[in-house]
PDB file of C-alpha atoms in Angstrom:
ATOM      1  CA  MET A   1     163.445 162.056  -0.969  1.00  0.00           C
ATOM      2  CA  LYS A   2     159.762 161.158  -0.791  1.00  0.00           C
ATOM      3  CA  GLY A   3     157.023 163.638  -1.656  1.00  0.00           C
ATOM      4  CA  VAL A   4     153.684 164.364  -0.019  1.00  0.00           C
ATOM      5  CA  ILE A   5     150.911 166.601  -1.365  1.00  0.00           C
ATOM      6  CA  LEU A   6     148.306 167.514   1.228  1.00  0.00           C
ATOM      7  CA  ALA A   7     145.094 167.963  -0.749  1.00  0.00           C
ATOM      8  CA  GLY A   8     142.532 167.477   1.994  1.00  0.00           C
ATOM      9  CA  GLY A   9     140.234 169.855   3.813  1.00  0.00           C
ATOM     10  CA  HIS A  10     136.806 171.106   2.862  1.00  0.00           C
ATOM     11  CA  GLY A  11     137.762 174.331   1.064  1.00  0.00           C
ATOM     12  CA  THR A  12     135.208 176.262   3.112  1.00  0.00           C
ATOM     13  CA  ARG A  13     136.535 179.650   2.007  1.00  0.00           C
ATOM     14  CA  LEU A  14     135.620 178.681  -1.547  1.00  0.00           C
ATOM     15  CA  TYR A  15     132.031 177.627  -0.843  1.00  0.00           C
ATOM     16  CA  PRO A  16     129.764 176.961  -2.680  1.00  0.00           C
ATOM     17  CA  ILE A  17     132.017 175.781  -5.521  1.00  0.00           C
ATOM     18  CA  THR A  18     133.809 173.281  -3.272  1.00  0.00           C
ATOM     19  CA  LEU A  19     130.625 171.712  -1.942  1.00  0.00           C
ATOM     20  CA  GLY A  20     130.758 169.171  -4.753  1.00  0.00           C
ATOM     21  CA  VAL A  21     134.427 169.040  -5.757  1.00  0.00           C
ATOM     22  CA  SER A  22     137.828 169.100  -4.084  1.00  0.00           C
ATOM     23  CA  LYS A  23     139.508 172.501  -4.094  1.00  0.00           C
ATOM     24  CA  GLN A  24     142.607 170.967  -5.696  1.00  0.00           C
ATOM     25  CA  MET A  25     140.528 169.795  -8.660  1.00  0.00           C
ATOM     26  CA  LEU A  26     139.391 173.311  -9.505  1.00  0.00           C
ATOM     27  CA  SER A  27     140.731 174.919 -12.673  1.00  0.00           C
ATOM     28  CA  VAL A  28     143.580 177.413 -12.544  1.00  0.00           C
ATOM     29  CA  HIS A  29     143.343 178.706 -16.102  1.00  0.00           C
ATOM     30  CA  ASP A  30     144.039 175.601 -18.215  1.00  0.00           C
ATOM     31  CA  LYS A  31     144.746 172.816 -15.756  1.00  0.00           C
ATOM     32  CA  PRO A  32     143.641 171.439 -12.380  1.00  0.00           C
ATOM     33  CA  LEU A  33     145.112 173.104  -9.318  1.00  0.00           C
ATOM     34  CA  ILE A  34     146.786 169.842  -8.238  1.00  0.00           C
ATOM     35  CA  TYR A  35     149.124 170.079 -11.268  1.00  0.00           C
ATOM     36  CA  TYR A  36     150.920 173.051  -9.704  1.00  0.00           C
ATOM     37  CA  PRO A  37     152.171 171.423  -6.476  1.00  0.00           C
ATOM     38  CA  LEU A  38     152.830 168.204  -8.398  1.00  0.00           C
ATOM     39  CA  SER A  39     155.011 170.106 -10.867  1.00  0.00           C
ATOM     40  CA  THR A  40     156.945 171.711  -7.990  1.00  0.00           C
ATOM     41  CA  LEU A  41     157.855 168.311  -6.585  1.00  0.00           C
ATOM     42  CA  LEU A  42     158.887 167.076 -10.035  1.00  0.00           C
ATOM     43  CA  LEU A  43     161.099 170.130 -10.466  1.00  0.00           C
ATOM     44  CA  ALA A  44     162.726 169.272  -7.133  1.00  0.00           C
ATOM     45  CA  GLY A  45     163.522 165.794  -8.465  1.00  0.00           C
ATOM     46  CA  VAL A  46     160.929 164.054  -6.285  1.00  0.00           C
ATOM     47  CA  THR A  47     159.300 161.158  -8.126  1.00  0.00           C
ATOM     48  CA  ASP A  48     157.774 158.982  -5.376  1.00  0.00           C
ATOM     49  CA  ILE A  49     154.768 160.979  -4.193  1.00  0.00           C
ATOM     50  CA  GLN A  50     151.711 160.376  -2.053  1.00  0.00           C
ATOM     51  CA  ILE A  51     148.581 162.516  -2.358  1.00  0.00           C
ATOM     52  CA  ILE A  52     146.537 162.838   0.824  1.00  0.00           C
ATOM     53  CA  SER A  53     142.888 163.772   0.495  1.00  0.00           C
ATOM     54  CA  SER A  54     139.479 163.111   1.986  1.00  0.00           C
ATOM     55  CA  PRO A  55     137.842 159.686   1.453  1.00  0.00           C
ATOM     56  CA  GLU A  56     135.282 161.176  -0.936  1.00  0.00           C
ATOM     57  CA  ASP A  57     137.918 162.925  -3.079  1.00  0.00           C
ATOM     58  CA  VAL A  58     140.740 160.383  -3.344  1.00  0.00           C
ATOM     59  CA  GLY A  59     138.980 158.651  -6.234  1.00  0.00           C
ATOM     60  CA  SER A  60     138.945 161.858  -8.285  1.00  0.00           C
ATOM     61  CA  PHE A  61     142.714 162.264  -7.981  1.00  0.00           C
ATOM     62  CA  ARG A  62     143.268 158.631  -8.848  1.00  0.00           C
ATOM     63  CA  ARG A  63     141.119 158.988 -11.980  1.00  0.00           C
ATOM     64  CA  LEU A  64     143.002 162.119 -13.011  1.00  0.00           C
ATOM     65  CA  LEU A  65     146.571 161.004 -12.350  1.00  0.00           C
ATOM     66  CA  GLY A  66     146.501 157.228 -12.018  1.00  0.00           C
ATOM     67  CA  ASP A  67     149.575 155.559 -10.568  1.00  0.00           C
ATOM     68  CA  GLY A  68     151.915 158.125 -12.134  1.00  0.00           C
ATOM     69  CA  SER A  69     153.370 155.704 -14.677  1.00  0.00           C
ATOM     70  CA  ASP A  70     152.339 157.957 -17.578  1.00  0.00           C
ATOM     71  CA  LEU A  71     154.731 160.542 -16.104  1.00  0.00           C
ATOM     72  CA  GLY A  72     157.458 158.074 -15.225  1.00  0.00           C
ATOM     73  CA  ILE A  73     156.825 158.516 -11.495  1.00  0.00           C
ATOM     74  CA  SER A  74     155.116 156.658  -8.657  1.00  0.00           C
ATOM     75  CA  LEU A  75     151.894 158.076  -7.230  1.00  0.00           C
ATOM     76  CA  SER A  76     150.013 156.642  -4.283  1.00  0.00           C
ATOM     77  CA  TYR A  77     147.029 157.896  -2.325  1.00  0.00           C
ATOM     78  CA  ALA A  78     146.025 158.075   1.311  1.00  0.00           C
ATOM     79  CA  GLU A  79     142.866 159.148   3.074  1.00  0.00           C
ATOM     80  CA  GLN A  80     142.550 161.739   5.816  1.00  0.00           C
ATOM     81  CA  ASP A  81     139.087 161.294   7.278  1.00  0.00           C
ATOM     82  CA  LYS A  82     138.948 164.871   8.585  1.00  0.00           C
ATOM     83  CA  PRO A  83     141.289 167.888   8.649  1.00  0.00           C
ATOM     84  CA  ARG A  84     143.672 167.703  11.614  1.00  0.00           C
ATOM     85  CA  GLY A  85     146.244 170.303  10.640  1.00  0.00           C
ATOM     86  CA  VAL A  86     149.107 170.268   8.143  1.00  0.00           C
ATOM     87  CA  ALA A  87     151.446 168.286  10.401  1.00  0.00           C
ATOM     88  CA  ASP A  88     148.975 165.401  10.443  1.00  0.00           C
ATOM     89  CA  ALA A  89     150.215 164.654   6.927  1.00  0.00           C
ATOM     90  CA  PHE A  90     153.340 163.078   8.437  1.00  0.00           C
ATOM     91  CA  ARG A  91     151.260 160.686  10.528  1.00  0.00           C
ATOM     92  CA  VAL A  92     149.101 159.733   7.554  1.00  0.00           C
ATOM     93  CA  ALA A  93     152.071 159.314   5.198  1.00  0.00           C
ATOM     94  CA  ALA A  94     154.513 157.732   7.681  1.00  0.00           C
ATOM     95  CA  ARG A  95     154.602 154.365   5.884  1.00  0.00           C
ATOM     96  CA  HIS A  96     155.096 156.069   2.519  1.00  0.00           C
ATOM     97  CA  ILE A  97     157.958 158.214   3.844  1.00  0.00           C
ATOM     98  CA  GLY A  98     159.706 155.292   5.524  1.00  0.00           C
ATOM     99  CA  ASN A  99     163.309 156.161   6.392  1.00  0.00           C
ATOM    100  CA  ASP A 100     163.700 158.909   3.815  1.00  0.00           C
ATOM    101  CA  PRO A 101     163.640 162.707   3.967  1.00  0.00           C
ATOM    102  CA  VAL A 102     160.420 164.250   2.717  1.00  0.00           C
ATOM    103  CA  ALA A 103     159.170 167.226   0.738  1.00  0.00           C
ATOM    104  CA  LEU A 104     155.704 168.340   1.815  1.00  0.00           C
ATOM    105  CA  ILE A 105     153.671 170.774  -0.271  1.00  0.00           C
ATOM    106  CA  LEU A 106     150.164 172.056   0.241  1.00  0.00           C
ATOM    107  CA  GLY A 107     147.817 171.217  -2.607  1.00  0.00           C
ATOM    108  CA  ASP A 108     146.647 174.801  -3.134  1.00  0.00           C
ATOM    109  CA  ASN A 109     150.085 176.427  -3.524  1.00  0.00           C
ATOM    110  CA  LEU A 110     151.510 177.713  -6.806  1.00  0.00           C
ATOM    111  CA  PHE A 111     155.196 178.553  -7.259  1.00  0.00           C
ATOM    112  CA  HIS A 112     156.829 179.999 -10.350  1.00  0.00           C
ATOM    113  CA  GLY A 113     160.165 181.594 -11.108  1.00  0.00           C
ATOM    114  CA  ALA A 114     163.296 181.395 -13.229  1.00  0.00           C
ATOM    115  CA  GLY A 115     165.827 178.884 -11.936  1.00  0.00           C
ATOM    116  CA  PHE A 116     163.294 177.368  -9.558  1.00  0.00           C
ATOM    117  CA  SER A 117     164.262 173.772 -10.327  1.00  0.00           C
ATOM    118  CA  THR A 118     167.962 174.420  -9.707  1.00  0.00           C
ATOM    119  CA  MET A 119     167.195 176.151  -6.427  1.00  0.00           C
ATOM    120  CA  LEU A 120     164.993 173.284  -5.261  1.00  0.00           C
ATOM    121  CA  HIS A 121     167.617 170.679  -6.151  1.00  0.00           C
ATOM    122  CA  ASP A 122     170.288 172.631  -4.274  1.00  0.00           C
ATOM    123  CA  HIS A 123     168.257 172.770  -1.063  1.00  0.00           C
ATOM    124  CA  ALA A 124     166.936 169.206  -1.305  1.00  0.00           C
ATOM    125  CA  ARG A 125     170.422 167.717  -1.049  1.00  0.00           C
ATOM    126  CA  ASP A 126     171.771 166.379   2.246  1.00  0.00           C
ATOM    127  CA  ILE A 127     168.975 167.721   4.419  1.00  0.00           C
ATOM    128  CA  ASP A 128     169.848 167.945   8.100  1.00  0.00           C
ATOM    129  CA  GLY A 129     166.807 169.470   9.770  1.00  0.00           C
ATOM    130  CA  CYS A 130     164.211 171.433   7.832  1.00  0.00           C
ATOM    131  CA  VAL A 131     164.256 173.900   4.976  1.00  0.00           C
ATOM    132  CA  LEU A 132     161.466 176.484   4.816  1.00  0.00           C
ATOM    133  CA  PHE A 133     160.693 178.904   2.014  1.00  0.00           C
ATOM    134  CA  GLY A 134     159.678 182.473   2.838  1.00  0.00           C
ATOM    135  CA  TYR A 135     157.890 185.037   0.717  1.00  0.00           C
ATOM    136  CA  PRO A 136     156.944 188.669   1.528  1.00  0.00           C
ATOM    137  CA  VAL A 137     153.166 189.225   1.670  1.00  0.00           C
ATOM    138  CA  ARG A 138     150.742 192.077   2.296  1.00  0.00           C
ATOM    139  CA  GLU A 139     148.697 190.306   4.985  1.00  0.00           C
ATOM    140  CA  PRO A 140     151.172 188.288   7.050  1.00  0.00           C
ATOM    141  CA  GLU A 141     148.600 187.776   9.820  1.00  0.00           C
ATOM    142  CA  ARG A 142     146.975 185.168   7.555  1.00  0.00           C
ATOM    143  CA  TYR A 143     150.086 182.965   7.544  1.00  0.00           C
ATOM    144  CA  GLY A 144     152.868 181.466   9.558  1.00  0.00           C
ATOM    145  CA  VAL A 145     155.406 184.284   9.813  1.00  0.00           C
ATOM    146  CA  ALA A 146     159.199 184.115  10.042  1.00  0.00           C
ATOM    147  CA  THR A 147     161.522 186.688  11.562  1.00  0.00           C
ATOM    148  CA  THR A 148     165.166 186.885  10.567  1.00  0.00           C
ATOM    149  CA  ASP A 149     168.214 188.947  11.452  1.00  0.00           C
ATOM    150  CA  GLY A 150     169.928 191.290   9.030  1.00  0.00           C
ATOM    151  CA  ARG A 151     171.859 188.397   7.524  1.00  0.00           C
ATOM    152  CA  GLY A 152     168.809 186.247   6.857  1.00  0.00           C
ATOM    153  CA  ARG A 153     169.291 183.890   9.808  1.00  0.00           C
ATOM    154  CA  LEU A 154     166.000 182.474  11.063  1.00  0.00           C
ATOM    155  CA  LEU A 155     165.164 183.784  14.544  1.00  0.00           C
ATOM    156  CA  GLY A 156     161.494 183.030  15.185  1.00  0.00           C
ATOM    157  CA  LEU A 157     158.248 181.579  13.858  1.00  0.00           C
ATOM    158  CA  GLU A 158     154.679 182.631  14.645  1.00  0.00           C
ATOM    159  CA  GLU A 159     151.389 181.119  13.501  1.00  0.00           C
ATOM    160  CA  LYS A 160     148.916 183.739  12.188  1.00  0.00           C
ATOM    161  CA  PRO A 161     150.035 186.453  14.622  1.00  0.00           C
ATOM    162  CA  SER A 162     147.681 189.370  15.286  1.00  0.00           C
ATOM    163  CA  ALA A 163     150.674 191.738  15.255  1.00  0.00           C
ATOM    164  CA  PRO A 164     153.237 190.231  12.849  1.00  0.00           C
ATOM    165  CA  ARG A 165     156.855 191.144  13.444  1.00  0.00           C
ATOM    166  CA  SER A 166     157.676 190.789   9.751  1.00  0.00           C
ATOM    167  CA  ASP A 167     155.951 190.442   6.388  1.00  0.00           C
ATOM    168  CA  LEU A 168     157.763 187.191   5.576  1.00  0.00           C
ATOM    169  CA  ALA A 169     155.244 184.374   5.243  1.00  0.00           C
ATOM    170  CA  VAL A 170     156.306 180.746   5.422  1.00  0.00           C
ATOM    171  CA  THR A 171     155.003 179.199   2.227  1.00  0.00           C
ATOM    172  CA  GLY A 172     153.373 175.800   1.863  1.00  0.00           C
ATOM    173  CA  LEU A 173     156.538 174.031   0.718  1.00  0.00           C
ATOM    174  CA  TYR A 174     158.745 172.293   3.279  1.00  0.00           C
ATOM    175  CA  PHE A 175     161.768 169.962   3.174  1.00  0.00           C
ATOM    176  CA  TYR A 176     162.478 167.766   6.216  1.00  0.00           C
ATOM    177  CA  ASP A 177     164.837 165.071   7.320  1.00  0.00           C
ATOM    178  CA  ASN A 178     163.323 161.848   8.617  1.00  0.00           C
ATOM    179  CA  GLU A 179     163.156 163.101  12.209  1.00  0.00           C
ATOM    180  CA  VAL A 180     159.949 164.892  11.250  1.00  0.00           C
ATOM    181  CA  LEU A 181     158.060 161.628  11.697  1.00  0.00           C
ATOM    182  CA  ASP A 182     159.022 161.420  15.379  1.00  0.00           C
ATOM    183  CA  ILE A 183     158.342 165.113  15.907  1.00  0.00           C
ATOM    184  CA  ALA A 184     154.874 164.887  14.348  1.00  0.00           C
ATOM    185  CA  ARG A 185     154.068 161.684  16.237  1.00  0.00           C
ATOM    186  CA  ASP A 186     154.801 163.347  19.599  1.00  0.00           C
ATOM    187  CA  LEU A 187     153.241 166.709  18.730  1.00  0.00           C
ATOM    188  CA  ALA A 188     150.415 167.989  20.945  1.00  0.00           C
ATOM    189  CA  PRO A 189     147.391 169.559  19.213  1.00  0.00           C
ATOM    190  CA  SER A 190     147.065 173.333  19.311  1.00  0.00           C
ATOM    191  CA  GLU A 191     144.205 175.196  20.949  1.00  0.00           C
ATOM    192  CA  ARG A 192     142.322 174.710  17.685  1.00  0.00           C
ATOM    193  CA  GLY A 193     142.733 170.961  18.065  1.00  0.00           C
ATOM    194  CA  GLU A 194     145.083 170.734  15.080  1.00  0.00           C
ATOM    195  CA  LEU A 195     148.656 169.592  14.553  1.00  0.00           C
ATOM    196  CA  GLU A 196     150.294 172.842  13.477  1.00  0.00           C
ATOM    197  CA  ILE A 197     153.164 172.785  11.019  1.00  0.00           C
ATOM    198  CA  THR A 198     154.577 175.866  12.739  1.00  0.00           C
ATOM    199  CA  ASP A 199     154.983 173.816  15.938  1.00  0.00           C
ATOM    200  CA  VAL A 200     156.966 171.220  13.981  1.00  0.00           C
ATOM    201  CA  ASN A 201     159.165 173.956  12.556  1.00  0.00           C
ATOM    202  CA  ARG A 202     159.699 175.453  16.007  1.00  0.00           C
ATOM    203  CA  VAL A 203     161.129 172.137  17.215  1.00  0.00           C
ATOM    204  CA  TYR A 204     163.706 172.268  14.438  1.00  0.00           C
ATOM    205  CA  LEU A 205     164.382 175.936  15.184  1.00  0.00           C
ATOM    206  CA  ALA A 206     165.010 175.151  18.859  1.00  0.00           C
ATOM    207  CA  ARG A 207     167.482 172.456  17.775  1.00  0.00           C
ATOM    208  CA  GLY A 208     169.275 174.910  15.500  1.00  0.00           C
ATOM    209  CA  LYS A 209     168.279 172.883  12.451  1.00  0.00           C
ATOM    210  CA  ALA A 210     165.802 175.180  10.674  1.00  0.00           C
ATOM    211  CA  ARG A 211     166.817 177.138   7.588  1.00  0.00           C
ATOM    212  CA  LEU A 212     164.790 179.714   5.699  1.00  0.00           C
ATOM    213  CA  VAL A 213     165.198 180.354   1.973  1.00  0.00           C
ATOM    214  CA  GLU A 214     163.721 183.677   0.920  1.00  0.00           C
ATOM    215  CA  LEU A 215     161.959 183.677  -2.448  1.00  0.00           C
ATOM    216  CA  GLY A 216     162.687 187.180  -3.581  1.00  0.00           C
ATOM    217  CA  ARG A 217     162.319 189.128  -6.788  1.00  0.00           C
ATOM    218  CA  GLY A 218     161.680 186.971  -9.813  1.00  0.00           C
ATOM    219  CA  PHE A 219     159.611 184.425  -7.905  1.00  0.00           C
ATOM    220  CA  VAL A 220     155.869 184.186  -7.461  1.00  0.00           C
ATOM    221  CA  TRP A 221     154.064 182.327  -4.705  1.00  0.00           C
ATOM    222  CA  LEU A 222     150.277 182.173  -4.739  1.00  0.00           C
ATOM    223  CA  ASP A 223     148.068 180.603  -2.075  1.00  0.00           C
ATOM    224  CA  THR A 224     144.787 179.922  -3.860  1.00  0.00           C
ATOM    225  CA  GLY A 225     142.577 179.456  -0.817  1.00  0.00           C
ATOM    226  CA  THR A 226     140.078 182.246  -1.563  1.00  0.00           C
ATOM    227  CA  HIS A 227     137.970 183.228  -4.571  1.00  0.00           C
ATOM    228  CA  ASP A 228     140.079 186.331  -5.236  1.00  0.00           C
ATOM    229  CA  ALA A 229     143.327 184.394  -4.888  1.00  0.00           C
ATOM    230  CA  LEU A 230     142.103 181.645  -7.201  1.00  0.00           C
ATOM    231  CA  THR A 231     141.113 184.213  -9.813  1.00  0.00           C
ATOM    232  CA  ALA A 232     144.433 186.039  -9.445  1.00  0.00           C
ATOM    233  CA  ALA A 233     146.328 182.786  -9.932  1.00  0.00           C
ATOM    234  CA  ALA A 234     144.383 181.987 -13.105  1.00  0.00           C
ATOM    235  CA  GLN A 235     145.028 185.479 -14.455  1.00  0.00           C
ATOM    236  CA  TYR A 236     148.735 185.226 -13.692  1.00  0.00           C
ATOM    237  CA  VAL A 237     149.055 181.853 -15.416  1.00  0.00           C
ATOM    238  CA  GLN A 238     147.084 183.060 -18.431  1.00  0.00           C
ATOM    239  CA  LEU A 239     149.225 186.184 -18.780  1.00  0.00           C
ATOM    240  CA  MET A 240     152.553 184.384 -18.452  1.00  0.00           C
ATOM    241  CA  GLU A 241     151.576 181.597 -20.825  1.00  0.00           C
ATOM    242  CA  ARG A 242     150.435 184.038 -23.486  1.00  0.00           C
ATOM    243  CA  ARG A 243     153.537 186.202 -23.186  1.00  0.00           C
ATOM    244  CA  GLN A 244     156.084 183.390 -23.058  1.00  0.00           C
ATOM    245  CA  ASN A 245     154.288 180.800 -25.202  1.00  0.00           C
ATOM    246  CA  ILE A 246     154.851 178.136 -22.560  1.00  0.00           C
ATOM    247  CA  ARG A 247     152.641 176.146 -20.216  1.00  0.00           C
ATOM    248  CA  ILE A 248     153.278 176.639 -16.499  1.00  0.00           C
ATOM    249  CA  ALA A 249     153.066 173.396 -14.483  1.00  0.00           C
ATOM    250  CA  CYS A 250     152.667 171.247 -17.583  1.00  0.00           C
ATOM    251  CA  VAL A 251     153.530 168.022 -15.802  1.00  0.00           C
ATOM    252  CA  GLU A 252     153.886 165.958 -18.986  1.00  0.00           C
ATOM    253  CA  GLU A 253     156.425 168.368 -20.472  1.00  0.00           C
ATOM    254  CA  ILE A 254     158.324 168.573 -17.183  1.00  0.00           C
ATOM    255  CA  ALA A 255     158.495 164.776 -17.010  1.00  0.00           C
ATOM    256  CA  TRP A 256     159.845 164.674 -20.569  1.00  0.00           C
ATOM    257  CA  ARG A 257     162.388 167.466 -20.038  1.00  0.00           C
ATOM    258  CA  MET A 258     163.646 165.710 -16.902  1.00  0.00           C
ATOM    259  CA  GLY A 259     164.086 162.412 -18.738  1.00  0.00           C
ATOM    260  CA  LEU A 260     161.317 160.588 -16.880  1.00  0.00           C
ATOM    261  CA  ILE A 261     159.431 159.820 -20.108  1.00  0.00           C
ATOM    262  CA  SER A 262     160.443 159.763 -23.738  1.00  0.00           C
ATOM    263  CA  GLU A 263     159.669 162.274 -26.451  1.00  0.00           C
ATOM    264  CA  GLU A 264     157.270 159.766 -27.946  1.00  0.00           C
ATOM    265  CA  ASP A 265     155.510 159.349 -24.610  1.00  0.00           C
ATOM    266  CA  CYS A 266     155.050 163.089 -24.291  1.00  0.00           C
ATOM    267  CA  TYR A 267     153.611 163.341 -27.782  1.00  0.00           C
ATOM    268  CA  ARG A 268     151.261 160.436 -27.077  1.00  0.00           C
ATOM    269  CA  LEU A 269     149.988 162.118 -23.917  1.00  0.00           C
ATOM    270  CA  GLY A 270     149.394 165.294 -25.890  1.00  0.00           C
ATOM    271  CA  ARG A 271     147.542 163.467 -28.622  1.00  0.00           C
ATOM    272  CA  ARG A 272     145.222 161.992 -26.028  1.00  0.00           C
ATOM    273  CA  LEU A 273     144.175 165.593 -25.271  1.00  0.00           C
ATOM    274  CA  GLU A 274     144.496 166.914 -28.828  1.00  0.00           C
ATOM    275  CA  LYS A 275     141.100 168.628 -28.906  1.00  0.00           C
ATOM    276  CA  SER A 276     142.256 171.000 -26.157  1.00  0.00           C
ATOM    277  CA  PRO A 277     144.894 173.756 -26.401  1.00  0.00           C
ATOM    278  CA  TYR A 278     146.771 171.951 -23.632  1.00  0.00           C
ATOM    279  CA  GLY A 279     147.115 168.776 -25.695  1.00  0.00           C
ATOM    280  CA  GLN A 280     147.969 170.751 -28.823  1.00  0.00           C
ATOM    281  CA  TYR A 281     150.737 172.507 -26.894  1.00  0.00           C
ATOM    282  CA  LEU A 282     152.260 169.197 -25.822  1.00  0.00           C
ATOM    283  CA  MET A 283     152.362 167.941 -29.379  1.00  0.00           C
ATOM    284  CA  SER A 284     153.777 171.246 -30.632  1.00  0.00           C
ATOM    285  CA  VAL A 285     156.707 171.315 -28.184  1.00  0.00           C
ATOM    286  CA  VAL A 286     157.668 167.799 -29.224  1.00  0.00           C
ATOM    287  CA  ARG A 287     157.434 168.695 -32.911  1.00  0.00           C
ATOM    288  CA  HIS A 288     159.536 171.809 -32.297  1.00  0.00           C
ATOM    289  CA  SER A 289     162.171 169.705 -30.529  1.00  0.00           C
ATOM    290  CA  ARG A 290     162.256 167.252 -33.420  1.00  0.00           C
ATOM    291  CA  ARG A 291     162.713 170.068 -35.947  1.00  0.00           C
ATOM    292  CA  ALA A 292     165.490 171.555 -33.836  1.00  0.00           C
ATOM    293  CA  ASP A 293     167.222 168.148 -33.830  1.00  0.00           C
ATOM    294  CA  GLY A 294     166.744 167.828 -37.591  1.00  0.00           C
ATOM    295  CA  LEU A 295     164.352 164.923 -37.224  1.00  0.00           C
ATOM    296  CA  GLU A 296     161.471 166.588 -39.072  1.00  0.00           C
TER     297      GLU A 296
END
């Protein structure tokens, strides 16, 4: 499965702070926002990833993350000259995706929960159609909304409805088979002139090939597109990291735990950042592992 992170757009709801920097480069507590969707794809076992951003911002992501070799993965970059809707990502990344299924995640989404990696792996296997992830929200009119029957079967999808029929928002994480490339290629723009991801999902729904996975109790999904949401995300991460003495979305540690890089590599990456608490944490988890294995 290939991965795509859509990190474009102008971040207008976050003006003026996004006038000079990409939204996905903003800090969420102790790391850039882009680390969170990247960590989600790593947890799903996706290691060949393309980041789509505006021409003026692609260089910033490349400087931050490079080609991914430090994490044992492959990262490439593509430019989207102007926002054309989420589904445009499949047109931009078509060559990257090739003949494979694809996991698409929006660059401003944060997911966290126990057993998340196992759940992602389970649903990423043998994809026939699309897999969507739903989460109950207070203001469903701001999102794509899913309706289900009493047994959780997906019945309908609406894009930012004025009178939502449920509170179940479709999150910014999507798994698709390779047919998504043909669907996106033939998709007509909406009244807003954009290629809507909900329209893609409706095609799969009409074919009987759309599944919805509800992220219930124990999971957190945060869309960081506003000032309040960005602050709330930072507060959540800070609280959980202090309580659990872990780092959420620490991509270097995830890469090490998943066997993509060695223990020594992880320690080296931490030492490169040793003047920061983030770098000190990386070195400490490696030292703790060595002590547990009787190597120190």
